[in-house]
mmCIF file of C-alpha atoms in Angstrom:
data_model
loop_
_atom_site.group_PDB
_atom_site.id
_atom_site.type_symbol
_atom_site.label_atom_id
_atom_site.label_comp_id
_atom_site.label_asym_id
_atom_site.label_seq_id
_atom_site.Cartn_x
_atom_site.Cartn_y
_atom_site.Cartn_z
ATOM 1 C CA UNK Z 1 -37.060 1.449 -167.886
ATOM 2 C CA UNK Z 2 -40.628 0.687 -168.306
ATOM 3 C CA UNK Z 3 -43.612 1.686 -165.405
ATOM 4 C CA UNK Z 4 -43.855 -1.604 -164.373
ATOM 5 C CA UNK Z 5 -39.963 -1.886 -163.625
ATOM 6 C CA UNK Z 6 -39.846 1.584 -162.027
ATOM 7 C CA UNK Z 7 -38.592 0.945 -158.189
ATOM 8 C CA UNK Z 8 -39.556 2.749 -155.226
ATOM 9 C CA UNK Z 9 -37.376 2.373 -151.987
ATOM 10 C CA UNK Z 10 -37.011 3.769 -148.557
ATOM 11 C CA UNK Z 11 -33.747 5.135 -147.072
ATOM 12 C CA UNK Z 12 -32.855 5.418 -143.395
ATOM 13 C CA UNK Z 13 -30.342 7.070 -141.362
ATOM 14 C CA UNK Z 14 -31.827 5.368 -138.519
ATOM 15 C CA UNK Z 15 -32.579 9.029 -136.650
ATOM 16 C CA UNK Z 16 -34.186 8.871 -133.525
ATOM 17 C CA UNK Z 17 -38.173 8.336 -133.323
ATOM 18 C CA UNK Z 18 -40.521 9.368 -130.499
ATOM 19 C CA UNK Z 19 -43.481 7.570 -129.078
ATOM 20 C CA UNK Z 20 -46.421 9.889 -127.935
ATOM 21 C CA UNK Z 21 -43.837 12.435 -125.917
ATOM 22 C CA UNK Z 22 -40.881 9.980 -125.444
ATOM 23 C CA UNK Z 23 -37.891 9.914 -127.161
ATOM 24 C CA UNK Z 24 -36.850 6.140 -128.032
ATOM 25 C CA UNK Z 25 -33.438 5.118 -127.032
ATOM 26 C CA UNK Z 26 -30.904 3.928 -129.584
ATOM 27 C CA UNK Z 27 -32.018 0.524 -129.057
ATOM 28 C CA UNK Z 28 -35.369 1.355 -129.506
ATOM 29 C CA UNK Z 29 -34.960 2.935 -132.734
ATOM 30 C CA UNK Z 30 -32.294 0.121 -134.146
ATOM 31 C CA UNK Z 31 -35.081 -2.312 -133.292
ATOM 32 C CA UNK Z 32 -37.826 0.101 -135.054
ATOM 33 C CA UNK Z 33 -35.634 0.179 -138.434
ATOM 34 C CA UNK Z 34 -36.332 -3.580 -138.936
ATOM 35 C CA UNK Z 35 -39.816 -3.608 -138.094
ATOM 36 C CA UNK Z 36 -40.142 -0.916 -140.752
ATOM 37 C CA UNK Z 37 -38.558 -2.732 -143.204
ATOM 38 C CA UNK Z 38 -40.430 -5.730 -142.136
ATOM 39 C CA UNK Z 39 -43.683 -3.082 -142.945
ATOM 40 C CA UNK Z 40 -42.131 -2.265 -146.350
ATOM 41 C CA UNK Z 41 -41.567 -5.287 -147.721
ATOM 42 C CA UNK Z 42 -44.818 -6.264 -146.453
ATOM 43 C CA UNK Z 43 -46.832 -3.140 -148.416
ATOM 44 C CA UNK Z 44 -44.736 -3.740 -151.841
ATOM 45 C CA UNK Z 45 -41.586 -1.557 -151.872
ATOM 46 C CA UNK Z 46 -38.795 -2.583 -153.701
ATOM 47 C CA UNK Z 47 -35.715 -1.447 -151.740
ATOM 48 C CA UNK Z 48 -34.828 -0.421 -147.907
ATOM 49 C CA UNK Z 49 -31.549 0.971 -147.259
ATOM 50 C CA UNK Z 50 -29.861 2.080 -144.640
ATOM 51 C CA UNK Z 51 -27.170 5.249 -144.139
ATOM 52 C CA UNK Z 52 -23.678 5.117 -142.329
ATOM 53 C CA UNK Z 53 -23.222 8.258 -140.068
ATOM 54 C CA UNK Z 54 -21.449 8.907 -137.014
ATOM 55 C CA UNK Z 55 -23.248 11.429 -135.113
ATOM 56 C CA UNK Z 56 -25.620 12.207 -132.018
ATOM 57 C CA UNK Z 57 -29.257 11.607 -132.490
ATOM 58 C CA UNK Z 58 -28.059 8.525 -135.670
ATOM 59 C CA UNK Z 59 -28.310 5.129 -135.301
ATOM 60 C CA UNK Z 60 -26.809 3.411 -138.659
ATOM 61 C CA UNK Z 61 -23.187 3.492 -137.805
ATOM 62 C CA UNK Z 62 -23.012 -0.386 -138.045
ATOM 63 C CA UNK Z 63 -25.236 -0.689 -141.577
ATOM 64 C CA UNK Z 64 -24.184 -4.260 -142.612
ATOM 65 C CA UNK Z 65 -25.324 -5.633 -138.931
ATOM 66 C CA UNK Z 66 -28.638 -3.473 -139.088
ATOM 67 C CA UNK Z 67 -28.962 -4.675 -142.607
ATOM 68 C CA UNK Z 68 -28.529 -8.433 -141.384
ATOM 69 C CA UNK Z 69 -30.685 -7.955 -138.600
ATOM 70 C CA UNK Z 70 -33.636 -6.827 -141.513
ATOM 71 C CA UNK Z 71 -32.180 -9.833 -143.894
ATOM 72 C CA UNK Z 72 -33.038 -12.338 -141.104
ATOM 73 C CA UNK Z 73 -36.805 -10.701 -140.638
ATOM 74 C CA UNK Z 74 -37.512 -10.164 -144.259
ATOM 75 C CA UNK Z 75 -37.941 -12.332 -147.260
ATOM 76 C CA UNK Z 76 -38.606 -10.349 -150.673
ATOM 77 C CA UNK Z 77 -36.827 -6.661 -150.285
ATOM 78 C CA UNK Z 78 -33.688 -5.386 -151.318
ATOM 79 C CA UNK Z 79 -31.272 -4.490 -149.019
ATOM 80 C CA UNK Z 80 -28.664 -2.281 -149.976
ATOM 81 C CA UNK Z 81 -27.158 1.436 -148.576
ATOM 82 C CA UNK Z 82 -28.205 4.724 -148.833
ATOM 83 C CA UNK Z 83 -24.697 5.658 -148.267
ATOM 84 C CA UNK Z 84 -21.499 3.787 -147.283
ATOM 85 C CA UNK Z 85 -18.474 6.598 -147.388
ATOM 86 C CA UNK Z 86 -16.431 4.427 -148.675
ATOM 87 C CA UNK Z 87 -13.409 6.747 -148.548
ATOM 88 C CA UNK Z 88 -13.076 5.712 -144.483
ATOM 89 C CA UNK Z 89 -14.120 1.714 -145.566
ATOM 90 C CA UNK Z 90 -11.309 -0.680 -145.596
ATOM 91 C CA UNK Z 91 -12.555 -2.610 -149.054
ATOM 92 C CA UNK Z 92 -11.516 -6.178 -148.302
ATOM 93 C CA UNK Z 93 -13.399 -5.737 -144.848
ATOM 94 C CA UNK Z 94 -16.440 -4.133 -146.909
ATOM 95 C CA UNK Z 95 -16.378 -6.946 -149.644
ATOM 96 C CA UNK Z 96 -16.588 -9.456 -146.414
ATOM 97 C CA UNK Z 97 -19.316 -7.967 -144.764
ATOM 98 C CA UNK Z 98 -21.593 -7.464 -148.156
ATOM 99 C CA UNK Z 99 -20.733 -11.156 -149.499
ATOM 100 C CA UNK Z 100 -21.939 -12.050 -146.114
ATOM 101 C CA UNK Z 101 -24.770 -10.338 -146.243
ATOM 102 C CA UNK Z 102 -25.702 -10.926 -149.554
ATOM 103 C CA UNK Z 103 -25.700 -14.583 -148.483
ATOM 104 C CA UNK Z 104 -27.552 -14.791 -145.524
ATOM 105 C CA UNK Z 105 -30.174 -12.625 -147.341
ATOM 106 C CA UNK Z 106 -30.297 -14.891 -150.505
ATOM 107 C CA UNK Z 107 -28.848 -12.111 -153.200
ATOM 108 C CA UNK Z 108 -30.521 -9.066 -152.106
ATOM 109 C CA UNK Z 109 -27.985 -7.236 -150.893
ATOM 110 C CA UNK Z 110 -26.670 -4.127 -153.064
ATOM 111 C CA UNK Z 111 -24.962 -0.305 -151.790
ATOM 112 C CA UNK Z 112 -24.783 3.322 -153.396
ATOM 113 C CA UNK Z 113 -21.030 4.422 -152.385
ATOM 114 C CA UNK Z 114 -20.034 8.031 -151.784
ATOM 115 C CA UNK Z 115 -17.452 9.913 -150.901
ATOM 116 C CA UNK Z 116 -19.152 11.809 -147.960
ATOM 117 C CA UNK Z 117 -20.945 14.889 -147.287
ATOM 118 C CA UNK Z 118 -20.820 14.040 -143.551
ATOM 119 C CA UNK Z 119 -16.879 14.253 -142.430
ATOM 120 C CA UNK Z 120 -17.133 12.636 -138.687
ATOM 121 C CA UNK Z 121 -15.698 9.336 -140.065
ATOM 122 C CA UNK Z 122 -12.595 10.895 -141.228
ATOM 123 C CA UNK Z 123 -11.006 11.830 -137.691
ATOM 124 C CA UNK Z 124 -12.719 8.814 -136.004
ATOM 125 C CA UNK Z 125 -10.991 6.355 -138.448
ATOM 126 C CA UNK Z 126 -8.224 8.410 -138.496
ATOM 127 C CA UNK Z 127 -8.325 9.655 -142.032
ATOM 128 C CA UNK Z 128 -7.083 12.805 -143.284
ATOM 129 C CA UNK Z 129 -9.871 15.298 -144.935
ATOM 130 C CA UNK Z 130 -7.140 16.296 -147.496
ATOM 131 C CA UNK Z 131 -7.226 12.456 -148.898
ATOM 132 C CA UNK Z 132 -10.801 13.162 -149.782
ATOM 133 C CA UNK Z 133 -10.207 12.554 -152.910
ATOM 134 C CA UNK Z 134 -7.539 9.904 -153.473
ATOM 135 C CA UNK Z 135 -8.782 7.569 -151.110
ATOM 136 C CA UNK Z 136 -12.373 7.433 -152.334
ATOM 137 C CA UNK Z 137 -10.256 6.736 -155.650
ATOM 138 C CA UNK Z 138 -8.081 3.989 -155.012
ATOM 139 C CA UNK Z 139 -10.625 1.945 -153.088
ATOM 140 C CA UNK Z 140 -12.997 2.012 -155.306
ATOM 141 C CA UNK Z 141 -10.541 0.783 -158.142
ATOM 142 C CA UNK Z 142 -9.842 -2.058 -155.408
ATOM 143 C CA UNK Z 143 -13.181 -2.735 -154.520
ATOM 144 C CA UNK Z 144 -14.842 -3.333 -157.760
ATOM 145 C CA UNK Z 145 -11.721 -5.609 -158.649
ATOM 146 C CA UNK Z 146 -12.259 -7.325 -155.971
ATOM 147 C CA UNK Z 147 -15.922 -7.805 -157.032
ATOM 148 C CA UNK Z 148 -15.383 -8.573 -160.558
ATOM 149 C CA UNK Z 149 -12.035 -10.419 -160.535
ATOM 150 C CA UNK Z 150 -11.217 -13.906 -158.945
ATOM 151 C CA UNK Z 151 -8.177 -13.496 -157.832
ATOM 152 C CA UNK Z 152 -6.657 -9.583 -157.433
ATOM 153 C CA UNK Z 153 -3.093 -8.380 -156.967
ATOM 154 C CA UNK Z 154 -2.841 -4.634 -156.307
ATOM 155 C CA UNK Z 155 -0.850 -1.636 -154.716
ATOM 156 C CA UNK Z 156 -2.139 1.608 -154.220
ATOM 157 C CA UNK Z 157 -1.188 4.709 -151.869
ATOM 158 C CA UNK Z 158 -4.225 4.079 -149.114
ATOM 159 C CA UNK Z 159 -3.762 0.689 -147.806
ATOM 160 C CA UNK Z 160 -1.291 -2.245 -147.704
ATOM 161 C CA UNK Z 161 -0.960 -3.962 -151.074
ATOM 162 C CA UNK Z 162 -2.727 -7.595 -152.237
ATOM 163 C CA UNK Z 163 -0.967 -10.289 -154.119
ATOM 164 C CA UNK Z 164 -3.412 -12.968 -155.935
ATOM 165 C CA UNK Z 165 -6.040 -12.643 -152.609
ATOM 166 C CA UNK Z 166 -9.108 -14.817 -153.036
ATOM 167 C CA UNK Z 167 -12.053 -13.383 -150.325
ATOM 168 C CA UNK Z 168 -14.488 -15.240 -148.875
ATOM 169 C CA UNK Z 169 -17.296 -15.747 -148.585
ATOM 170 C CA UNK Z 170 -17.534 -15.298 -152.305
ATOM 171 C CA UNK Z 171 -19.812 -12.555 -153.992
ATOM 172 C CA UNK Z 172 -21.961 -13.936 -156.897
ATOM 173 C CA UNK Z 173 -20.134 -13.856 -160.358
ATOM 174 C CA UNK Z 174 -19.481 -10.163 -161.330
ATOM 175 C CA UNK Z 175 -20.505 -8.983 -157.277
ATOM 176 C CA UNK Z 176 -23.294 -7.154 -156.091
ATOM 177 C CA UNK Z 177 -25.250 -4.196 -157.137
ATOM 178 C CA UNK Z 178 -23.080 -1.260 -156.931
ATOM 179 C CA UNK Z 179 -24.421 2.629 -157.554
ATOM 180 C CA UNK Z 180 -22.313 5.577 -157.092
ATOM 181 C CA UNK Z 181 -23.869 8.437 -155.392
ATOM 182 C CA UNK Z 182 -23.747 11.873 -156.588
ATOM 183 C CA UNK Z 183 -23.768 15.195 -154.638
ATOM 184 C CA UNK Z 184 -23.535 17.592 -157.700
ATOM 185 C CA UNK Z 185 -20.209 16.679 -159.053
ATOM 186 C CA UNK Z 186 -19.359 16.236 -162.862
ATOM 187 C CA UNK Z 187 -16.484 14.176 -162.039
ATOM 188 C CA UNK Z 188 -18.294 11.641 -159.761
ATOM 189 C CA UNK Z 189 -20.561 11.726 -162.517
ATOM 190 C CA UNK Z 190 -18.293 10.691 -165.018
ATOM 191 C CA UNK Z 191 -16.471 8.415 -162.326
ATOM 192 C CA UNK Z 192 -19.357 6.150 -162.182
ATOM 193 C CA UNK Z 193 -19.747 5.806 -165.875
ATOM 194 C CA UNK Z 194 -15.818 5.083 -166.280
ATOM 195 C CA UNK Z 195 -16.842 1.788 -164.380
ATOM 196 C CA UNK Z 196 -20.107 0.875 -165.639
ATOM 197 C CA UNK Z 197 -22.044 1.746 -162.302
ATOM 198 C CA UNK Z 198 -25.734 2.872 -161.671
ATOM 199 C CA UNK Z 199 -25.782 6.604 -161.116
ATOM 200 C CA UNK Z 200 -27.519 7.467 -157.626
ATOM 201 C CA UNK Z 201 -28.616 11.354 -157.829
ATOM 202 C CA UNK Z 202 -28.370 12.516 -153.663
ATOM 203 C CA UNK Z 203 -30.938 15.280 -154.098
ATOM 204 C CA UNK Z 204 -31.726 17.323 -151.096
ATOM 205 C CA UNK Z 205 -32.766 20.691 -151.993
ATOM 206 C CA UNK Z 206 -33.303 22.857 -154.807
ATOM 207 C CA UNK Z 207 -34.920 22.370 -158.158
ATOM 208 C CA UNK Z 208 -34.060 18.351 -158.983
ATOM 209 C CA UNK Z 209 -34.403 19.330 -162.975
ATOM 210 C CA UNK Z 210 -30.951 21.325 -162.193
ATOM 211 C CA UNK Z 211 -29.265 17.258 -162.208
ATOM 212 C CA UNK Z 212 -30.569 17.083 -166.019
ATOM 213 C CA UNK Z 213 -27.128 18.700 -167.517
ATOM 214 C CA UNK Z 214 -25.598 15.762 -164.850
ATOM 215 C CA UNK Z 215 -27.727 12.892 -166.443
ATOM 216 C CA UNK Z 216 -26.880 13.712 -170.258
ATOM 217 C CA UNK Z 217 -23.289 13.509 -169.000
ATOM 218 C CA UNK Z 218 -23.672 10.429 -167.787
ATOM 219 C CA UNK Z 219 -25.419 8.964 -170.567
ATOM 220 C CA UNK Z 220 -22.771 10.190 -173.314
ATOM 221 C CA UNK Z 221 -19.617 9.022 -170.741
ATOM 222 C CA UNK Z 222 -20.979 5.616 -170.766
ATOM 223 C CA UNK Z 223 -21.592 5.430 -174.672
ATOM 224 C CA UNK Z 224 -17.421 7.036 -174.674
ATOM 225 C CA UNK Z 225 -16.477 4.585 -172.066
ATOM 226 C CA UNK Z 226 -18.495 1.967 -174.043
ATOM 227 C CA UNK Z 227 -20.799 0.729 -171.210
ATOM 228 C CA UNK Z 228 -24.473 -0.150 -171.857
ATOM 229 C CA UNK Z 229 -26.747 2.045 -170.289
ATOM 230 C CA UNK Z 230 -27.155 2.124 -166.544
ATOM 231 C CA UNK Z 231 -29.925 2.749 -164.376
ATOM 232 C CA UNK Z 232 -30.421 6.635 -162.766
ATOM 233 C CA UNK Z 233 -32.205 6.720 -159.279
ATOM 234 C CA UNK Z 234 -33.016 9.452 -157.314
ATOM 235 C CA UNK Z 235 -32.676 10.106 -153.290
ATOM 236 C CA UNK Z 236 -34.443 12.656 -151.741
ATOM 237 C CA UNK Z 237 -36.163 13.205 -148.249
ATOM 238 C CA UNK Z 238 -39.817 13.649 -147.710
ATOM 239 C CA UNK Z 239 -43.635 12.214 -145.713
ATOM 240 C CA UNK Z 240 -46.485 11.348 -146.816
ATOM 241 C CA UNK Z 241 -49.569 11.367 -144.678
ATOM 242 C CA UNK Z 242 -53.260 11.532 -145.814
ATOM 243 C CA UNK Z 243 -53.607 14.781 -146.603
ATOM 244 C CA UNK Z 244 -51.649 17.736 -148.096
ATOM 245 C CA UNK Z 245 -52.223 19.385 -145.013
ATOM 246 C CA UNK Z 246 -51.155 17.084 -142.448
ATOM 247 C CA UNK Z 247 -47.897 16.277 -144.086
ATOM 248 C CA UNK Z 248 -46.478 19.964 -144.685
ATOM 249 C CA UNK Z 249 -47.342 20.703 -140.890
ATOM 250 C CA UNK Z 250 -45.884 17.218 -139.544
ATOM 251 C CA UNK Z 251 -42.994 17.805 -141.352
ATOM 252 C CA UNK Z 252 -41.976 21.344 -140.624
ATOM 253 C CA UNK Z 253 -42.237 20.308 -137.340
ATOM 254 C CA UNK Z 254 -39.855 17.986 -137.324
ATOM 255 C CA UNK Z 255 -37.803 19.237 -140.350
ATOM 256 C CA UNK Z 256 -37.092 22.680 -139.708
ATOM 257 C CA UNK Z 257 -34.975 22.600 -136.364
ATOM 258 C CA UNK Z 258 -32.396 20.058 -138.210
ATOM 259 C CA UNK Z 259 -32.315 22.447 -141.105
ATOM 260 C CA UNK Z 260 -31.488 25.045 -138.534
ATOM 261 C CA UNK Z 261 -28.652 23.306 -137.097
ATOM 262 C CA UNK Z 262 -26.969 22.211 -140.529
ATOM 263 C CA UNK Z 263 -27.331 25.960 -141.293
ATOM 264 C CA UNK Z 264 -25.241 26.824 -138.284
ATOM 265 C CA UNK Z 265 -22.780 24.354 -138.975
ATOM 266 C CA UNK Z 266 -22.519 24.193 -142.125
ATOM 267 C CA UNK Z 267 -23.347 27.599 -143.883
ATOM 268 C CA UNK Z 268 -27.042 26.222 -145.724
ATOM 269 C CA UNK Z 269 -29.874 28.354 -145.960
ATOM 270 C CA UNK Z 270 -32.223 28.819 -142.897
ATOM 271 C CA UNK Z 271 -35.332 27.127 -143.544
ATOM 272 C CA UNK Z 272 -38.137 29.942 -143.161
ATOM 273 C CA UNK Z 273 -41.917 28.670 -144.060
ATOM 274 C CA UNK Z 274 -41.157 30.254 -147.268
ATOM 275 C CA UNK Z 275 -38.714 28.433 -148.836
ATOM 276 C CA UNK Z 276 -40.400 25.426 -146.871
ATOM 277 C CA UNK Z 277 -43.208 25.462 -149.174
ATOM 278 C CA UNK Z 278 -41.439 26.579 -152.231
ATOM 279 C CA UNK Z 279 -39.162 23.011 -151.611
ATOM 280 C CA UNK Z 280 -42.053 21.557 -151.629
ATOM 281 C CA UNK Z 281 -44.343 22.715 -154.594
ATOM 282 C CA UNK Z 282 -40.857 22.488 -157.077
ATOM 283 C CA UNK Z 283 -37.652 21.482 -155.035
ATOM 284 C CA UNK Z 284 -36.357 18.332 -153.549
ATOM 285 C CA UNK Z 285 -39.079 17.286 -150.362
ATOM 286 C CA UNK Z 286 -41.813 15.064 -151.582
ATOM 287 C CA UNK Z 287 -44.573 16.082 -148.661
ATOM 288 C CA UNK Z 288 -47.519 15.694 -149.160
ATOM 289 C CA UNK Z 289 -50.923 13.229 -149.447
ATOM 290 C CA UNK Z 290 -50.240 10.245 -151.883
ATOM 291 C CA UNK Z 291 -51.218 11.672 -154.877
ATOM 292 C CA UNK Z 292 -49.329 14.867 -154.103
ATOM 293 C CA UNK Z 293 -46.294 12.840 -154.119
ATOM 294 C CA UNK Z 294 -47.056 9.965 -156.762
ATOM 295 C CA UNK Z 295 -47.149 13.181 -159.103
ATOM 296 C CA UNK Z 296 -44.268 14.862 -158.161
ATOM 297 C CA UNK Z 297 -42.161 11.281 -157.951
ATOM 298 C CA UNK Z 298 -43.692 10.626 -162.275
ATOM 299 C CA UNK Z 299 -42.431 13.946 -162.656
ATOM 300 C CA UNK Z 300 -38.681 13.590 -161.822
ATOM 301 C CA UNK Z 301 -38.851 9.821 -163.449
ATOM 302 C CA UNK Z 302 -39.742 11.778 -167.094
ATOM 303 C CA UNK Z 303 -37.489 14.813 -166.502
ATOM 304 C CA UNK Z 304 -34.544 12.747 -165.047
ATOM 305 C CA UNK Z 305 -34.782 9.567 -166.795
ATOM 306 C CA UNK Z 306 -35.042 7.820 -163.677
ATOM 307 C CA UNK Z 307 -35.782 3.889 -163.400
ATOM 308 C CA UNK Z 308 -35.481 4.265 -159.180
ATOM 309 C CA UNK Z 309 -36.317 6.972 -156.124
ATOM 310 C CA UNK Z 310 -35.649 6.682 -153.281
ATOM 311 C CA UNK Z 311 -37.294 8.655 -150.484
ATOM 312 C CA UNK Z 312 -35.495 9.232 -146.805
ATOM 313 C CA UNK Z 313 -38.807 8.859 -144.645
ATOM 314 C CA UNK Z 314 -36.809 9.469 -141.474
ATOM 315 C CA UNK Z 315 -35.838 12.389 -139.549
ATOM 316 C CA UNK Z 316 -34.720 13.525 -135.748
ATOM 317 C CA UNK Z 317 -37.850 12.647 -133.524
ATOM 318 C CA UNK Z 318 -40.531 11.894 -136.057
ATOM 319 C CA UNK Z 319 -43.127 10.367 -134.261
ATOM 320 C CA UNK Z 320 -43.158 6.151 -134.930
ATOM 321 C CA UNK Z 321 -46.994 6.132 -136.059
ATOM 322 C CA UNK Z 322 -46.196 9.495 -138.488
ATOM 323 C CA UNK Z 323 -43.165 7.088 -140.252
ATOM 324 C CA UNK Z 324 -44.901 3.674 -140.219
ATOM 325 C CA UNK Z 325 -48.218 6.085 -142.103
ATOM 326 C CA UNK Z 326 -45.710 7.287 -144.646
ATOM 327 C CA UNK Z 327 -44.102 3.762 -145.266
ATOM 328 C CA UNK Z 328 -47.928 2.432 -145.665
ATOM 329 C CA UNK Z 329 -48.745 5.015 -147.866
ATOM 330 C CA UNK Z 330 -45.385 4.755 -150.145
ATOM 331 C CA UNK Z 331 -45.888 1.494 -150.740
ATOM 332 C CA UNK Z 332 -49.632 0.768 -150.782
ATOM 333 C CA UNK Z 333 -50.619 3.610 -152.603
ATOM 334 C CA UNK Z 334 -47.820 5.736 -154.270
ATOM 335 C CA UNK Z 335 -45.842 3.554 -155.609
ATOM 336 C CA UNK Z 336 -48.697 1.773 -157.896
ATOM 337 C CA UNK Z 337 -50.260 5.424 -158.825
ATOM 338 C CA UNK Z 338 -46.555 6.395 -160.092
ATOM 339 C CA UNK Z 339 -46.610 3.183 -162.267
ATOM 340 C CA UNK Z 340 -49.734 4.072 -163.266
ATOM 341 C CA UNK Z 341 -49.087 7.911 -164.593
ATOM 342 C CA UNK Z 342 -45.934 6.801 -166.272
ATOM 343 C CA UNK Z 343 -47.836 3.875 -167.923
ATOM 344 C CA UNK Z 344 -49.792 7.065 -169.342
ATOM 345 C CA UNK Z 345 -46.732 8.910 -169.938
ATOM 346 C CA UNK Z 346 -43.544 7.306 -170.224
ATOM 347 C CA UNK Z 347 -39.775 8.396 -168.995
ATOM 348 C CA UNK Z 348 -37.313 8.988 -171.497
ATOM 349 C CA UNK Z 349 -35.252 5.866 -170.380
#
């Protein structure tokens, strides 16, 4: 991928802003999310994509309305996912809502599917956790036949079988732009290669190098599977303000009490100032001023082959004015300074 094709996009979960020392409703924020999109499509990004959770303090439960909603008040972005868990997605009613939205916007609509890191969909659907595995299976094998076939029969163990269905509205020839996104396992890895798809690296702590082993694997399963080659993004959360400074405090504000509760519920580290700063200077949060970031971003395209990142501005109770800054900043300033360095130095793609 050369500089000039090199995309930069924003992810939401649609987490719950404040305003001075109010907390916006849910309606607030769902309304926010589209007039930040409307601001990134108006500074240059590429991409804006929204999450699909089901817990307190998220609003992106209903992605393919939200994403609508932003299709209506946009004209250039991409829309696409930063998650659907497809595993708890029926894929005929997924197919409808995406064709559907990849009408109304004009072709712009595209989604990274996972398997889930976040469970609560499983017992609200009514799924069984120890499916995990076989369900995220056998609807993806349906739902990219129903993308790239006309007409699809097919049985399988996790919902009731098709015989020759046509869906409409109808997805452009060959469907929409479909990633698969990858948590740290080989087998997703080499999942998304057996079907061709764009490789989505979900990259939320640590060193991001670490995925390298993970991108050679994909690059040799799609030359076995004998697929071209297939773009490699990256997802991974951080701010950017106008100084070094002002980011690292704004975000350890913000940051480190919903590190503290994941720790408590789910066994992570607990995020002392230490390790804070050590994410930041070589792990996964890209804080800082927009060179501090531009840097870091040209850094992961070379060592990760990457032709896309993605960067999850959001998080519980950033201030609006803190995440319309970053989104300014992304896209008026970082984005053309990585094009720039790796213009200087190319990626490996």
């Amino acid at each position: 991928m050369s500089a000039e094709g090199f995309e930069l996009g924003l992810n939401t979960f649609g987490e719950v802003a404040t305003d001075g020392d109010r907390v916006l409703s849910d309606a607030e924020t769902v309304r926010l999310i589209v007039e930040e999109a409307q601001l990134a499509e108006s500074v240059g990004l590429d991409l804006f994509s929204v999450g699909e959770h089901y817990r307190e303090g998220f609003t992106d439960s209903a992605t393919p309305v939200l994403l609508a909603a932003i299709a209506a008040a946009t004209e250039r972005i991409r829309l696409g996912t930063s998650v659907t868990v497809l595993s708890t997605n029926d894929p005929v009613r997924l197919y409808h809502e995406f064709s559907t939205l990849d009408a109304v916007s004009n072709g712009r609509a595209q989604l990274i599917l996972g398997r889930a890191s976040a469970t609560e969909s499983f017992p609200l659907f009514g799924y069984d956790l120890a499916d995990y595995e076989q369900l995220f299976e056998d609807k993806l094998d349906l739902f990219m036949r129903l993308q790239r076939e006309d007409s699809v029969t097919w049985s399988g163990t996790v919902r009731s079988p098709l015989s020759e269905q046509r869906l409409h509205p109808r997805m452009r020839p060959g469907g929409i732009p479909t990633w698969i996104g990858v948590g740290g396992s080989p087998n997703s890895v080499i999942r998304a290669a057996r079907y061709g798809l764009p490789l989505m690296l979900a990259i939320i702590g640590g060193r991001p190098q670490r995925f390298a082993g993970h991108v050679d694997l994909y690059h040799r399963a799609l030359e076995q599977y004998g697929h071209p080659v297939q773009p490699i993004g990256q997802h991974s959360l951080g701010l950017v303000a106008d100084t070094d400074e002002e980011a690292v405090e704004t975000w350890w504000r913000y940051w480190q009490p919903v590190v503290a509760q994941l720790a408590r519920e789910r066994g992570f580290y607990k995020p002392t100032r230490e390790r804070y700063e050590a994410e930041i200077d070589r792990g996964a949060l890209f804080v800082g001023s927009p060179e501090t970031v531009a840097q870091k971003i040209a850094t992961m395209a070379r060592d990760l082959r990457l032709s896309r990142f993605d960067i999850k501005y959001d998080v519980m109770y950033l201030p609006r004015r803190a995440r319309a800054r970053s989104i300014e900043l992304l896209g008026r300033e970082v984005a053309p300074r990585v094009r720039e360095l790796l213009t200087k130095e190319p990626s490996h793609v």
